[in-house]
Coordinates of C-alpha atoms in Angstrom, one line a residue:
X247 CA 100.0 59.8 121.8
X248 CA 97.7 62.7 121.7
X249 CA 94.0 62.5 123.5
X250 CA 91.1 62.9 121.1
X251 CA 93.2 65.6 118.9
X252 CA 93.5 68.3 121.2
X253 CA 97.2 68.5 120.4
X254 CA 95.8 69.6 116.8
X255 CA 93.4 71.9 118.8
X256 CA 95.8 73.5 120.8
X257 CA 98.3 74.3 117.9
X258 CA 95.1 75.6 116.1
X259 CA 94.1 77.5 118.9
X260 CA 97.6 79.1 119.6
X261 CA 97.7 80.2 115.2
X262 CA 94.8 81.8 116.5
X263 CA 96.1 83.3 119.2
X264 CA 98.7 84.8 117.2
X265 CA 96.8 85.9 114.3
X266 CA 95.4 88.3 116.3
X267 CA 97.7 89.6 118.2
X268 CA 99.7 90.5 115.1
X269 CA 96.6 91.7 113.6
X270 CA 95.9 94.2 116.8
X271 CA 99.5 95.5 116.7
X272 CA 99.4 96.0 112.5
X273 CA 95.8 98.3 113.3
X274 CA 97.1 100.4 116.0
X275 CA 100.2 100.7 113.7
X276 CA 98.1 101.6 111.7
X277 CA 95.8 104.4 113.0
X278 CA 99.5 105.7 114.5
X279 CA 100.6 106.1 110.9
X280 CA 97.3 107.4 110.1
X281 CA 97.0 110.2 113.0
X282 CA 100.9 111.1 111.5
X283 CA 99.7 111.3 108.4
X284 CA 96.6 114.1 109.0
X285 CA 98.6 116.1 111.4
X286 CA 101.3 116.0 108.9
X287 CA 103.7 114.7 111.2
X288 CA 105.4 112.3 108.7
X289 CA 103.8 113.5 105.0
X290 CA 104.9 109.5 103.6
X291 CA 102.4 107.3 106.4
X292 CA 100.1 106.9 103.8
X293 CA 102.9 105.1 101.7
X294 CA 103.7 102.8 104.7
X295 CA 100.0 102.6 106.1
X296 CA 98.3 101.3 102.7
X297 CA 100.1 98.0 102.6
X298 CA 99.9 97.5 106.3
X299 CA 95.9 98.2 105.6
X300 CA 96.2 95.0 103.1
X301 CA 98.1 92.8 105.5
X302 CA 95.4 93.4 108.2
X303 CA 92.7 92.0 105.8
X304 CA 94.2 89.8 105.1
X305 CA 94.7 88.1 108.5
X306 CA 91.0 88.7 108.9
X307 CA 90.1 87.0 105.9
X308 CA 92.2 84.3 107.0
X309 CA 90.6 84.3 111.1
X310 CA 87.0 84.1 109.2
X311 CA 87.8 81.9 106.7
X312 CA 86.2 79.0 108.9
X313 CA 82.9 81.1 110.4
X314 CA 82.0 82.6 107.2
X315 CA 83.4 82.0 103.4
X316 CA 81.2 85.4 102.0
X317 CA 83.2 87.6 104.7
X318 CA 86.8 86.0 104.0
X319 CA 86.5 86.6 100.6
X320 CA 85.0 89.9 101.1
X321 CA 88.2 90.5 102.9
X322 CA 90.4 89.0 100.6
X323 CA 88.6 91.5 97.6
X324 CA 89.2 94.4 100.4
X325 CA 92.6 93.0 100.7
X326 CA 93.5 93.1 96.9
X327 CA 91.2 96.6 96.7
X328 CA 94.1 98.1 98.6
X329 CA 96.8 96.7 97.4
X330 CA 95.9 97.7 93.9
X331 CA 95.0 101.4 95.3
X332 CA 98.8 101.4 97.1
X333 CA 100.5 100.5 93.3
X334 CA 98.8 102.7 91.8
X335 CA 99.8 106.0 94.4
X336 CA 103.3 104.9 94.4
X337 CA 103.7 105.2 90.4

């Protein structure tokens, strides 16, 4: 038997938990893919950092869904924004 919900909180806590960390390691993935990408490194990033950009917008939209509606879906139109933008350069 759980006490006043907090096995629901902890579970909702720990999504949390690893929403973000998955969303900090897609951002620094991204601004690696990025700085490649300028410096000319590896001429392709762009094709691998678009959708990554997406993803991370995703998550956001998803972290703020419960604070703020207008800046989840703002995220979400961000989200799709990108994705449409990535099709598009790839044919």
């Amino acid at each position: 038997m759980q006490n006043g919900g907090q096995g629901s909180v902890n579970r909702e806590l720990k999504a949390e938990l690893i929403m973000a960390v998955v969303g900090a390691v897609l951002t620094v993935l991204v601004i690696v893919l990025a700085i490649l990408q300028i410096s000319g490194i590896y001429k392709n990033a762009i094709n691998i950092c678009e959708p990554l950009m997406g993803v991370v917008m995703i998550l956001q939209g998803i972290r703020s869904w419960k604070r703020s509606k207008v800046m989840a879906v703002i995220s979400f139109a961000a989200a799709l924004f990108i994705f449409v933008v990535a099709v598009t350069v790839l044919y």
